[in-house]
Amino acid sequence: MNKEVQEISEEKSAIFFKTFDLLNDTKTNWSVNKKPLTCADGYPTESFGIYRNDNNLWLGTVGKQYELMQNATLAQNIIEASLDVSEKFRGGELFGGKKVYYQAQLEDTQIANDKIKRYVTGLNSHDGSSSIGFGFTNQVVVCQNTFHIAMKDVNRFRHTSSAQQRVELARQEINRILKIESGLMDNYKRMADTKINSVITKRVIADLFNFNEDDFEKDTKEFSTKKINELSKFNEILESELKSHGSTLWGLFNAVTWKTNHQDVKQNKSLENVMVGSGYKKNLNAYNIIVDSLPTLVATI
């Protein structure tokens, strides 16, 4: 065996073991089956059920053309496509396996006094609700606030038969994500360098609680007791996050992500909320409102 062939063989072996470890560590070392569904009277239908092979749990109903993407395949593709930028991988399942995600960890970065963990994320849906999706996720270490941005679904990924073509598609998406994610980090720094102001704060809170910005000027008696209590709780969160992260737009943004990560969710459902639930939209809206408000040039505080 020549040196080049040996190196390729060793790399493939390393990818295999990394994939094996990732599947076991994340408890996603199971596959899915596609089974035809029948009517109550036994007649066949045009629908198929997707079932986990380890516990026979039904995950969703799909059409005849739906192509399966096994966890092992997606995990291996992400690992192989990310080797140039990552050596650490993690993942898990959402909603009992209806969705499965894998992440390649990037180099940590620093925003003001906060350490940020960064990940490229690949998300697959076993319930037929979406195609393979790529995106990026980051987490503020001190408060475990997670923010996720999903990129456009890659419809071709599931239907591509060639393993090497899938890896190349994943590599292209990861390279695209890295460019966009770099801009996200730049915006975080600009947030941290910009003092908070009442106009943007009101705009963010109005969107977060789904009421008109002008309602701030009305008597609070017009709000329901529930909404008044929710606003009061958020004001406490905001005060705490501004103390922790500084009286800046970065502190305001972390108040929103703290709410969606820790207050708006049931136990152990935080990641589901911020990746595919209502928290995802709330976080993204707050981010866009704040970024749109940033001046072109920001003076360091």
Coordinates of C-alpha atoms in Angstrom, one line a residue:
M1 CA 0.0 0.0 0.0
N2 CA 1.5 3.3 -1.0
K3 CA 1.6 6.3 1.3
E4 CA -1.3 8.2 -0.3
V5 CA -3.6 5.2 -0.2
Q6 CA -2.6 4.6 3.4
E7 CA -3.4 8.2 4.4
I8 CA -6.8 7.9 2.7
S9 CA -7.5 4.7 4.5
E10 CA -6.5 6.1 7.9
E11 CA -8.7 9.2 7.4
K12 CA -11.7 7.0 6.4
S13 CA -11.1 4.8 9.5
A14 CA -10.9 7.9 11.7
I15 CA -14.2 9.3 10.3
F16 CA -15.8 5.9 10.9
F17 CA -14.9 5.8 14.6
K18 CA -15.8 9.5 15.1
T19 CA -19.2 8.8 13.6
F20 CA -19.6 5.7 15.8
D21 CA -18.7 7.7 18.9
L22 CA -21.0 10.6 18.0
L23 CA -24.0 8.3 17.4
N24 CA -23.4 6.6 20.7
D25 CA -22.7 9.7 22.7
T26 CA -25.8 11.4 21.5
K27 CA -28.0 8.3 21.8
T28 CA -28.9 8.7 18.1
N29 CA -27.5 5.3 17.1
W30 CA -30.8 4.2 15.7
S31 CA -32.3 4.2 12.2
V32 CA -35.7 4.7 10.7
N33 CA -38.0 2.6 8.5
K34 CA -40.6 3.6 5.9
K35 CA -43.6 1.4 6.0
P36 CA -46.8 1.6 3.8
L37 CA -50.0 2.6 5.6
T38 CA -53.4 1.0 5.1
C39 CA -57.0 2.2 5.8
A40 CA -58.9 0.7 8.7
D41 CA -60.5 -1.8 6.2
G42 CA -57.1 -3.0 5.0
Y43 CA -56.9 -1.1 1.7
P44 CA -53.5 0.4 0.8
T45 CA -53.0 4.2 0.8
E46 CA -50.6 6.6 -0.8
S47 CA -49.1 7.3 2.6
F48 CA -46.1 5.8 4.5
G49 CA -45.2 5.9 8.1
I50 CA -41.7 6.7 9.4
Y51 CA -40.8 4.5 12.5
R52 CA -37.8 4.2 14.7
N53 CA -36.3 0.8 14.5
D54 CA -35.2 0.7 18.1
N55 CA -38.6 1.3 19.8
N56 CA -41.0 1.3 16.8
L57 CA -42.1 4.8 17.7
W58 CA -44.1 6.5 14.9
L59 CA -42.3 9.8 13.9
G60 CA -44.5 11.0 11.0
T61 CA -46.4 10.3 7.8
V62 CA -44.9 11.0 4.4
G63 CA -45.6 10.4 0.7
K64 CA -44.2 7.8 -1.6
Q65 CA -41.4 10.0 -2.9
Y66 CA -40.0 10.8 0.5
E67 CA -36.3 9.7 0.8
L68 CA -35.0 8.6 4.2
M69 CA -31.8 10.1 5.6
Q70 CA -30.4 7.9 8.3
N71 CA -28.7 9.4 11.4
A72 CA -25.5 7.7 10.7
T73 CA -25.3 9.1 7.1
L74 CA -25.9 12.7 8.2
A75 CA -23.5 12.4 11.2
Q76 CA -20.8 11.0 8.9
N77 CA -21.3 13.6 6.2
I78 CA -21.1 16.5 8.7
I79 CA -18.0 15.1 10.3
E80 CA -16.3 14.5 7.0
A81 CA -17.2 17.9 5.7
S82 CA -16.1 19.7 8.9
L83 CA -12.7 18.2 9.4
D84 CA -10.9 21.4 8.3
V85 CA -12.7 23.5 10.9
S86 CA -13.6 21.2 13.8
E87 CA -12.4 18.3 15.9
K88 CA -15.3 18.2 18.3
F89 CA -18.8 17.1 17.5
R90 CA -22.1 16.8 19.4
G91 CA -25.8 16.4 18.7
G92 CA -29.1 14.9 19.9
E93 CA -32.7 14.4 19.1
L94 CA -35.7 16.7 19.4
F95 CA -39.4 15.7 20.0
G96 CA -38.6 12.0 20.5
G97 CA -36.5 11.7 17.4
K98 CA -38.8 13.6 14.9
K99 CA -35.8 15.8 14.4
V100 CA -32.1 15.0 14.9
Y101 CA -29.2 17.5 14.9
Y102 CA -25.4 17.2 14.8
Q103 CA -23.0 20.1 15.4
A104 CA -19.4 20.7 14.7
Q105 CA -17.8 23.0 17.3
L106 CA -15.8 26.0 16.1
E107 CA -13.2 28.0 18.0
D108 CA -14.6 29.9 20.9
T109 CA -14.7 33.7 20.7
Q110 CA -15.0 36.6 23.2
I111 CA -17.7 39.3 23.1
A112 CA -17.0 41.9 25.8
N113 CA -16.5 39.8 29.0
D114 CA -18.5 36.8 27.6
K115 CA -17.1 33.6 26.2
I116 CA -19.1 32.4 23.2
K117 CA -19.2 28.8 22.1
R118 CA -19.9 28.4 18.4
Y119 CA -21.3 25.5 16.3
V120 CA -22.2 24.7 12.7
T121 CA -25.4 22.7 12.9
G122 CA -27.0 20.2 10.6
L123 CA -30.7 19.4 11.3
N124 CA -32.7 16.5 9.8
S125 CA -36.5 15.9 10.1
H126 CA -37.8 12.4 10.3
D127 CA -41.4 13.5 10.3
G128 CA -41.4 14.9 6.8
S129 CA -41.8 18.5 8.0
S130 CA -38.6 19.8 6.4
S131 CA -35.5 18.9 4.3
I132 CA -32.0 18.7 5.6
G133 CA -31.1 22.1 7.0
F134 CA -27.8 23.7 8.0
G135 CA -27.3 26.7 10.2
F136 CA -25.2 28.0 13.1
T137 CA -25.7 28.0 16.8
N138 CA -23.9 29.9 19.6
Q139 CA -24.1 29.9 23.3
V140 CA -23.1 32.5 25.9
V141 CA -21.2 30.3 28.4
V142 CA -21.9 32.3 31.6
C143 CA -25.7 32.1 31.3
Q144 CA -26.2 29.2 28.8
N145 CA -28.2 31.5 26.4
T146 CA -28.4 29.7 23.0
F147 CA -29.1 31.5 19.8
H148 CA -29.7 29.5 16.6
I149 CA -30.1 30.7 13.0
A150 CA -31.3 28.2 10.4
M151 CA -30.2 28.5 6.8
K152 CA -32.2 27.5 3.8
D153 CA -33.1 23.8 3.6
V154 CA -30.9 21.8 1.2
N155 CA -33.5 19.8 -0.8
R156 CA -30.8 18.1 -2.9
F157 CA -29.1 16.6 0.1
R158 CA -31.7 13.9 0.9
H159 CA -32.0 12.9 -2.7
T160 CA -28.3 12.7 -3.6
S161 CA -27.3 9.1 -3.9
S162 CA -23.6 9.6 -4.0
A163 CA -21.9 9.8 -0.6
Q164 CA -19.1 12.0 -1.9
Q165 CA -21.6 14.4 -3.5
R166 CA -23.4 14.7 -0.2
V167 CA -20.2 15.5 1.6
E168 CA -19.4 18.1 -1.0
L169 CA -22.8 19.7 -0.6
A170 CA -22.3 19.7 3.2
R171 CA -18.9 21.3 2.8
Q172 CA -20.4 24.0 0.5
E173 CA -23.1 24.8 3.1
I174 CA -20.6 24.9 5.9
N175 CA -18.3 27.3 4.0
R176 CA -21.3 29.5 3.3
I177 CA -22.4 29.4 7.0
L178 CA -18.9 30.3 8.2
K179 CA -18.9 33.5 6.1
I180 CA -22.4 34.5 7.4
E181 CA -21.5 33.5 11.0
S182 CA -18.5 35.8 10.9
G183 CA -20.8 38.7 10.3
L184 CA -22.9 37.6 13.2
M185 CA -19.9 37.8 15.5
D186 CA -19.1 41.3 14.2
N187 CA -22.7 42.3 15.0
Y188 CA -22.3 40.9 18.5
K189 CA -19.3 43.1 19.0
R190 CA -21.1 46.1 17.7
M191 CA -24.0 45.4 20.1
A192 CA -21.6 45.2 23.0
D193 CA -20.1 48.6 21.9
T194 CA -23.5 50.3 21.7
K195 CA -25.3 51.7 24.8
I196 CA -28.9 50.5 25.3
N197 CA -31.6 53.1 24.6
S198 CA -35.3 53.3 25.4
V199 CA -36.5 53.4 21.7
I200 CA -34.9 50.0 20.8
T201 CA -35.8 48.5 24.1
K202 CA -39.5 49.3 23.6
R203 CA -39.4 48.0 20.0
V204 CA -37.8 44.7 21.1
I205 CA -40.3 44.3 24.0
A206 CA -43.3 45.1 21.8
D207 CA -42.3 42.4 19.4
L208 CA -41.5 39.9 22.1
F209 CA -44.9 40.3 23.7
N210 CA -46.8 40.9 20.5
F211 CA -48.3 44.3 21.1
N212 CA -48.0 47.6 19.3
E213 CA -45.0 49.8 20.2
D214 CA -47.3 52.7 20.8
D215 CA -49.1 50.8 23.6
F216 CA -46.2 51.8 25.9
E217 CA -47.7 55.2 26.1
K218 CA -51.1 53.9 27.2
D219 CA -52.2 53.2 30.7
T220 CA -51.1 49.7 31.8
K221 CA -54.6 49.0 33.0
E222 CA -55.4 48.3 29.3
F223 CA -53.2 45.3 29.4
S224 CA -54.3 42.0 30.9
T225 CA -53.0 41.0 34.3
K226 CA -51.1 38.2 32.6
K227 CA -49.3 40.5 30.3
I228 CA -48.5 43.0 33.1
N229 CA -47.0 40.1 35.1
E230 CA -45.0 38.9 32.1
L231 CA -43.7 42.4 31.4
S232 CA -42.7 42.7 35.1
K233 CA -40.8 39.4 35.0
F234 CA -39.0 40.5 31.8
N235 CA -38.0 43.8 33.3
E236 CA -36.4 41.8 36.1
I237 CA -34.6 39.6 33.5
L238 CA -33.4 42.7 31.6
E239 CA -32.1 44.3 34.8
S240 CA -30.1 41.2 35.6
E241 CA -28.7 40.7 32.1
L242 CA -27.6 44.3 31.9
K243 CA -25.7 43.9 35.1
S244 CA -24.1 40.8 33.8
H245 CA -23.4 41.8 30.2
G246 CA -23.3 45.6 30.4
S247 CA -25.9 48.3 29.8
T248 CA -25.6 47.8 26.0
L249 CA -27.6 46.3 23.2
W250 CA -25.7 43.1 23.8
G251 CA -27.2 43.0 27.3
L252 CA -30.7 43.6 25.8
F253 CA -30.3 40.8 23.3
N254 CA -29.2 38.4 26.1
A255 CA -32.3 39.4 28.1
V256 CA -34.4 38.1 25.2
T257 CA -32.4 34.9 24.8
W258 CA -32.4 34.3 28.5
K259 CA -36.2 34.5 28.4
T260 CA -36.6 32.0 25.5
N261 CA -34.0 29.6 26.9
H262 CA -35.0 29.6 30.6
Q263 CA -38.4 31.1 31.2
D264 CA -40.5 30.2 28.2
V265 CA -39.9 26.4 28.2
K266 CA -40.7 23.3 30.1
Q267 CA -37.9 21.3 31.7
N268 CA -35.2 20.0 29.2
K269 CA -37.0 21.6 26.3
S270 CA -34.8 24.7 25.9
L271 CA -33.0 23.6 22.7
E272 CA -36.2 22.6 21.0
N273 CA -37.7 26.0 21.7
V274 CA -34.7 28.0 20.3
M275 CA -34.0 25.7 17.3
V276 CA -37.5 24.9 16.0
G277 CA -40.0 26.4 18.4
S278 CA -41.5 29.8 19.2
G279 CA -38.2 30.9 20.8
Y280 CA -36.4 30.7 17.5
K281 CA -38.6 33.4 16.0
K282 CA -38.5 35.6 19.1
N283 CA -34.7 35.5 19.2
L284 CA -34.3 36.1 15.5
N285 CA -36.8 39.0 15.5
A286 CA -35.0 40.6 18.4
Y287 CA -31.6 40.1 16.7
N288 CA -32.9 41.8 13.5
I289 CA -34.5 44.7 15.3
I290 CA -31.3 45.4 17.2
V291 CA -28.9 45.0 14.2
D292 CA -31.1 47.3 12.1
S293 CA -30.7 49.9 14.8
L294 CA -26.9 49.8 14.9
P295 CA -25.1 52.8 13.5
T296 CA -22.7 52.3 10.6
L297 CA -19.8 53.3 12.8
V298 CA -19.8 52.5 16.5
A299 CA -17.5 54.2 19.1
T300 CA -16.1 51.9 21.7
I301 CA -17.5 52.5 25.2

